[in-house]
Short mmCIF file of C-alpha atoms in Angstrom, two decimals:
data_model
loop_
_atom_site.label_atom_id
_atom_site.label_comp_id
_atom_site.label_asym_id
_atom_site.label_seq_id
_atom_site.Cartn_x
_atom_site.Cartn_y
_atom_site.Cartn_z
CA MET A 1 4.65 6.57 -4.63
CA LEU A 2 2.91 4.43 -7.25
CA LEU A 3 1.67 1.13 -5.86
CA LEU A 4 -0.43 -1.60 -7.44
CA THR A 5 -1.94 -4.13 -5.06
CA PHE A 6 -3.61 -7.35 -6.13
CA PHE A 7 -6.21 -8.70 -3.70
CA LEU A 8 -6.97 -12.40 -3.89
CA ILE A 9 -10.08 -12.13 -1.69
CA GLN A 10 -12.68 -9.37 -1.75
CA SER A 11 -12.38 -6.35 0.57
CA ASN A 12 -14.61 -3.32 1.25
CA ILE A 13 -14.33 0.47 0.82
CA ILE A 14 -15.85 3.05 3.19
CA TRP A 15 -17.70 6.02 1.70
CA ILE A 16 -17.85 9.15 3.84
CA SER A 17 -17.75 12.92 3.10
CA PRO A 18 -15.84 14.95 0.47
CA VAL A 19 -12.44 16.54 0.99
CA ASP A 20 -12.03 20.27 1.47
CA GLY A 21 -10.52 22.58 -1.12
CA ASN A 22 -7.52 23.93 0.79
CA ILE A 23 -4.20 23.49 -1.02
CA PRO A 24 -1.15 23.84 1.30
CA PHE A 25 2.54 24.09 0.39
CA PRO A 26 4.20 21.34 -1.72
CA LYS A 27 5.16 18.23 0.22
CA ASP A 28 8.66 17.12 1.10
CA MET A 29 9.39 14.46 -1.56
CA ASN A 30 12.57 13.10 0.04
CA ILE A 31 12.47 9.27 0.13
CA HIS A 32 15.98 8.77 1.52
CA VAL A 33 15.02 8.07 5.13
CA LEU A 34 16.50 5.51 7.49
CA PHE A 35 14.49 2.31 7.88
CA PRO A 36 14.17 0.36 10.09
CA PRO A 37 14.70 3.02 12.77
CA ILE A 38 17.71 3.02 15.09
CA ILE A 39 16.52 1.87 18.51
CA GLN A 40 17.83 3.98 21.37
CA THR A 41 17.24 3.11 25.01
CA HIS A 42 16.77 5.41 28.01
CA GLU A 43 16.74 4.26 31.60
CA SER A 44 13.69 6.34 32.53
CA ILE A 45 11.55 5.62 29.46
CA PRO A 46 10.23 2.18 28.40
CA LEU A 47 11.51 1.07 25.01
CA GLY A 48 9.29 2.45 22.26
CA HIS A 49 7.08 4.47 24.63
CA LEU A 50 4.82 6.79 22.61
CA ARG A 51 6.68 5.92 19.44
CA PRO A 52 5.24 4.41 16.22
CA LEU A 53 5.12 0.68 15.54
CA GLY A 54 8.64 -0.59 14.87
CA TRP A 55 10.36 1.29 17.70
CA GLN A 56 9.54 -1.26 20.40
CA ARG A 57 12.24 -3.76 19.44
CA ARG A 58 14.89 -4.32 16.84
CA ALA A 59 13.81 -6.05 13.65
CA ASP A 60 14.49 -9.78 13.41
CA GLY A 61 16.00 -9.23 9.98
CA PRO A 62 15.08 -8.54 6.36
CA ILE A 63 12.26 -10.46 4.71
CA LEU A 64 13.30 -13.43 2.58
CA GLU A 65 13.93 -12.58 -1.09
CA ASP A 66 13.43 -14.95 -4.00
CA SER A 67 14.34 -14.98 -7.68
CA LEU A 68 12.42 -13.16 -10.38
CA ASN A 69 12.19 -16.52 -12.16
CA ILE A 70 10.45 -18.26 -9.25
CA GLU A 71 8.03 -20.95 -10.43
CA PRO A 72 4.34 -20.45 -9.53
CA ALA A 73 4.26 -23.85 -7.74
CA ARG A 74 7.16 -22.85 -5.49
CA PHE A 75 5.59 -19.46 -4.85
CA TYR A 76 2.31 -21.06 -3.84
CA HIS A 77 3.66 -23.81 -1.59
CA LEU A 78 6.30 -21.75 0.20
CA PHE A 79 4.64 -18.37 0.55
CA VAL A 80 0.89 -18.59 -0.05
CA GLN A 81 0.18 -21.96 1.51
CA GLY A 82 3.10 -21.49 3.90
CA ASN A 83 1.78 -18.06 4.99
CA ARG A 84 5.18 -16.37 4.64
CA SER A 85 6.18 -12.97 3.26
CA VAL A 86 8.64 -12.65 0.39
CA VAL A 87 10.25 -9.91 -1.69
CA ILE A 88 10.62 -10.42 -5.46
CA ARG A 89 12.26 -7.54 -7.32
CA GLY A 90 11.54 -6.58 -10.93
CA ILE A 91 8.37 -8.65 -11.16
CA VAL A 92 6.29 -5.92 -12.83
CA SER A 93 7.14 -4.01 -15.99
CA ALA A 94 8.25 -0.40 -15.48
CA LEU A 95 4.85 1.28 -15.55
CA ASP A 96 6.35 4.28 -13.75
CA VAL A 97 8.02 5.21 -17.05
CA LEU A 98 4.62 5.27 -18.78
CA TRP A 99 2.33 6.38 -15.96
CA THR A 100 3.59 9.92 -15.41
CA ASP A 101 1.21 12.53 -13.99
CA SER A 102 0.92 14.26 -17.35
CA TYR A 103 0.21 11.01 -19.21
CA LEU A 104 -2.41 9.84 -16.70
CA SER A 105 -4.10 13.24 -16.65
CA LYS A 106 -4.27 13.47 -20.44
CA ARG A 107 -5.41 9.90 -21.09
CA TYR A 108 -7.48 9.06 -18.00
CA GLY A 109 -8.17 12.43 -16.35
CA HIS A 110 -11.90 12.15 -17.02
CA LEU A 111 -12.28 9.02 -14.88
CA ASN A 112 -13.73 9.24 -11.37
CA VAL A 113 -11.48 7.70 -8.70
CA THR A 114 -11.66 7.06 -4.95
CA VAL A 115 -9.58 9.60 -3.04
CA ALA A 116 -8.84 9.76 0.70
CA LYS A 117 -8.11 12.80 2.84
CA ARG A 118 -5.71 11.66 5.55
CA LYS A 119 -6.72 12.60 9.06
CA GLN A 120 -5.23 12.04 12.51
CA ARG A 121 -7.90 9.49 13.34
CA LEU A 122 -8.76 5.88 12.61
CA VAL A 123 -11.01 6.49 9.61
CA ASP A 124 -9.87 8.66 6.69
CA THR A 125 -12.35 10.75 4.72
CA LEU A 126 -13.11 9.20 1.32
CA THR A 127 -14.69 10.82 -1.71
CA MET A 128 -14.87 10.56 -5.49
CA MET A 129 -13.23 13.09 -7.80
CA PRO A 130 -11.95 13.26 -11.38
CA PHE A 131 -8.52 11.67 -11.76
CA LYS A 132 -7.23 14.92 -13.31
CA THR A 133 -8.25 16.91 -10.20
CA PHE A 134 -6.48 14.45 -7.92
CA LEU A 135 -3.27 14.61 -9.98
CA GLU A 136 -3.32 18.42 -9.75
CA GLN A 137 -3.63 18.36 -5.95
CA TYR A 138 -2.00 15.27 -4.40
CA ARG A 139 1.56 16.65 -4.39
CA GLN A 140 0.40 19.60 -2.26
CA ASP A 141 -2.68 18.48 -0.36
CA ASP A 142 -2.79 15.57 2.09
CA LEU A 143 -4.54 13.25 -0.37
CA TYR A 144 -3.91 9.75 -1.60
CA MET A 145 -5.71 7.60 -4.16
CA ASN A 146 -6.78 4.09 -3.27
CA THR A 147 -9.16 2.71 -5.88
CA ILE A 148 -9.94 -0.38 -7.91
CA ILE A 149 -8.06 0.18 -11.13
CA PRO A 150 -10.52 1.46 -13.77
CA ASP A 151 -11.35 -0.89 -16.62
CA GLU A 152 -9.94 1.60 -19.14
CA MET A 153 -6.48 1.30 -17.52
CA LYS A 154 -6.32 -2.47 -17.04
CA PHE A 155 -4.89 -3.24 -20.48
CA GLU A 156 -1.75 -1.26 -19.54
CA ALA A 157 -1.29 -3.00 -16.19
CA SER A 158 -0.19 -6.52 -17.04
CA LEU A 159 -0.41 -9.09 -14.26
CA PRO A 160 2.76 -10.51 -12.73
CA SER A 161 3.51 -13.94 -14.20
CA LEU A 162 3.05 -15.57 -10.77
CA ILE A 163 -0.71 -14.97 -10.79
CA THR A 164 -1.56 -15.58 -14.43
CA CYS A 165 -1.93 -19.35 -14.22
CA GLY A 166 -3.71 -22.00 -12.20
CA ILE A 167 -5.86 -21.06 -9.24
CA PHE A 168 -4.44 -17.53 -8.98
CA SER A 169 -6.05 -16.35 -12.22
CA LYS A 170 -9.44 -17.60 -10.99
CA ARG A 171 -9.32 -16.11 -7.49
CA LEU A 172 -7.97 -12.65 -8.22
CA LEU A 173 -10.78 -10.25 -7.34
CA GLU A 174 -9.46 -6.72 -6.87
CA PRO A 175 -6.46 -4.94 -8.40
CA ILE A 176 -6.03 -1.77 -6.34
CA LEU A 177 -4.12 1.29 -7.58
CA TRP A 178 -2.53 3.47 -4.88
CA ILE A 179 -0.94 6.85 -5.65
CA SER A 180 0.45 9.16 -2.97
CA ALA A 181 3.21 11.73 -2.51
CA GLY A 182 5.47 12.63 0.38
CA ASP A 183 5.91 10.89 3.70
CA THR A 184 2.86 9.04 5.03
CA ALA A 185 2.39 6.39 7.71
CA SER A 186 -0.38 3.81 7.83
CA LEU A 187 -2.20 2.35 10.79
CA LEU A 188 -1.79 -1.26 11.85
CA TYR A 189 -3.73 -3.48 9.45
CA ALA A 190 -4.69 -7.15 9.54
CA HIS A 191 -5.58 -8.38 6.05
CA ALA A 192 -7.89 -11.37 5.85
CA GLN A 193 -6.78 -11.94 2.25
CA ASN A 194 -3.51 -12.73 0.51
CA THR A 195 -2.11 -9.60 -1.10
CA LEU A 196 0.63 -8.92 -3.63
CA HIS A 197 2.02 -5.39 -3.31
CA CYS A 198 3.80 -4.15 -6.45
CA VAL A 199 5.73 -0.91 -5.90
CA LEU A 200 6.02 0.69 -9.33
CA ASP A 201 7.69 3.95 -8.33
CA GLY A 202 8.91 5.55 -5.11
CA ARG A 203 9.32 3.69 -1.85
CA LYS A 204 7.15 1.78 0.62
CA ASP A 205 8.46 0.27 3.86
CA PHE A 206 6.64 -2.57 5.57
CA ILE A 207 6.67 -3.64 9.22
CA ILE A 208 5.29 -7.18 9.33
CA TYR A 209 3.98 -8.81 12.47
CA ASP A 210 4.43 -12.55 12.96
CA THR A 211 0.98 -14.19 13.12
CA SER A 212 2.08 -16.07 16.23
CA ASN A 213 2.03 -12.74 18.11
CA LYS A 214 -1.60 -12.53 19.20
CA TYR A 215 -3.28 -9.26 20.09
CA PRO A 216 -3.69 -8.59 23.82
CA HIS A 217 -7.28 -9.06 24.96
CA GLU A 218 -7.45 -5.47 26.20
CA LEU A 219 -6.42 -4.02 22.79
CA ASP A 220 -9.40 -2.22 21.25
CA LEU A 221 -9.45 -2.92 17.50
CA VAL A 222 -11.63 -0.88 15.15
CA LYS A 223 -12.95 -2.82 12.18
CA GLN A 224 -13.13 -0.79 8.96
CA SER A 225 -15.63 -2.65 6.78
#
């Protein structure tokens, strides 16, 4: 999956220890999975018991979609100021055609990037490595890249038209480049900033919580900052 995320307010990155050098078998690259999941009930088991987020109830419905030609004023008032999620398809040029593994390795392989080793715990292990090394390993090892896009690459990643005018162009702080392979699942996140996720290649499914659903007082949240 190739994902470009634009952060409108600053966020932080954790630095921990390096990843190990073990390279397992190639990952399963199948992206044709059912989503949202089919909810099945059992009389003896509470709905969603010991299952991931999204299994506890049926989805209310798909997120609202809007036109590729949406005006920035409408986008701001309805979705930014209105605090609503929206899907807009085709908003970014097809960088997946240009940004192949071989192209990125040849042109930008010398750059150091932030790489995470996914663990079965709340905090992944982060380290720095050459982009070329990551591209050689991420389709086999349990790695993903989550880094501020290097300056040398920015000229190829044009901004979506929605955030190139007015207040958006002045408040954009962090364009984040995410590259992963195979099936992965994220923890539950609460972003303090507005974010624009641009999926350039592959697939990413989102489960979005309504902000009116407050966390229970007994829920222990771990802040990663």
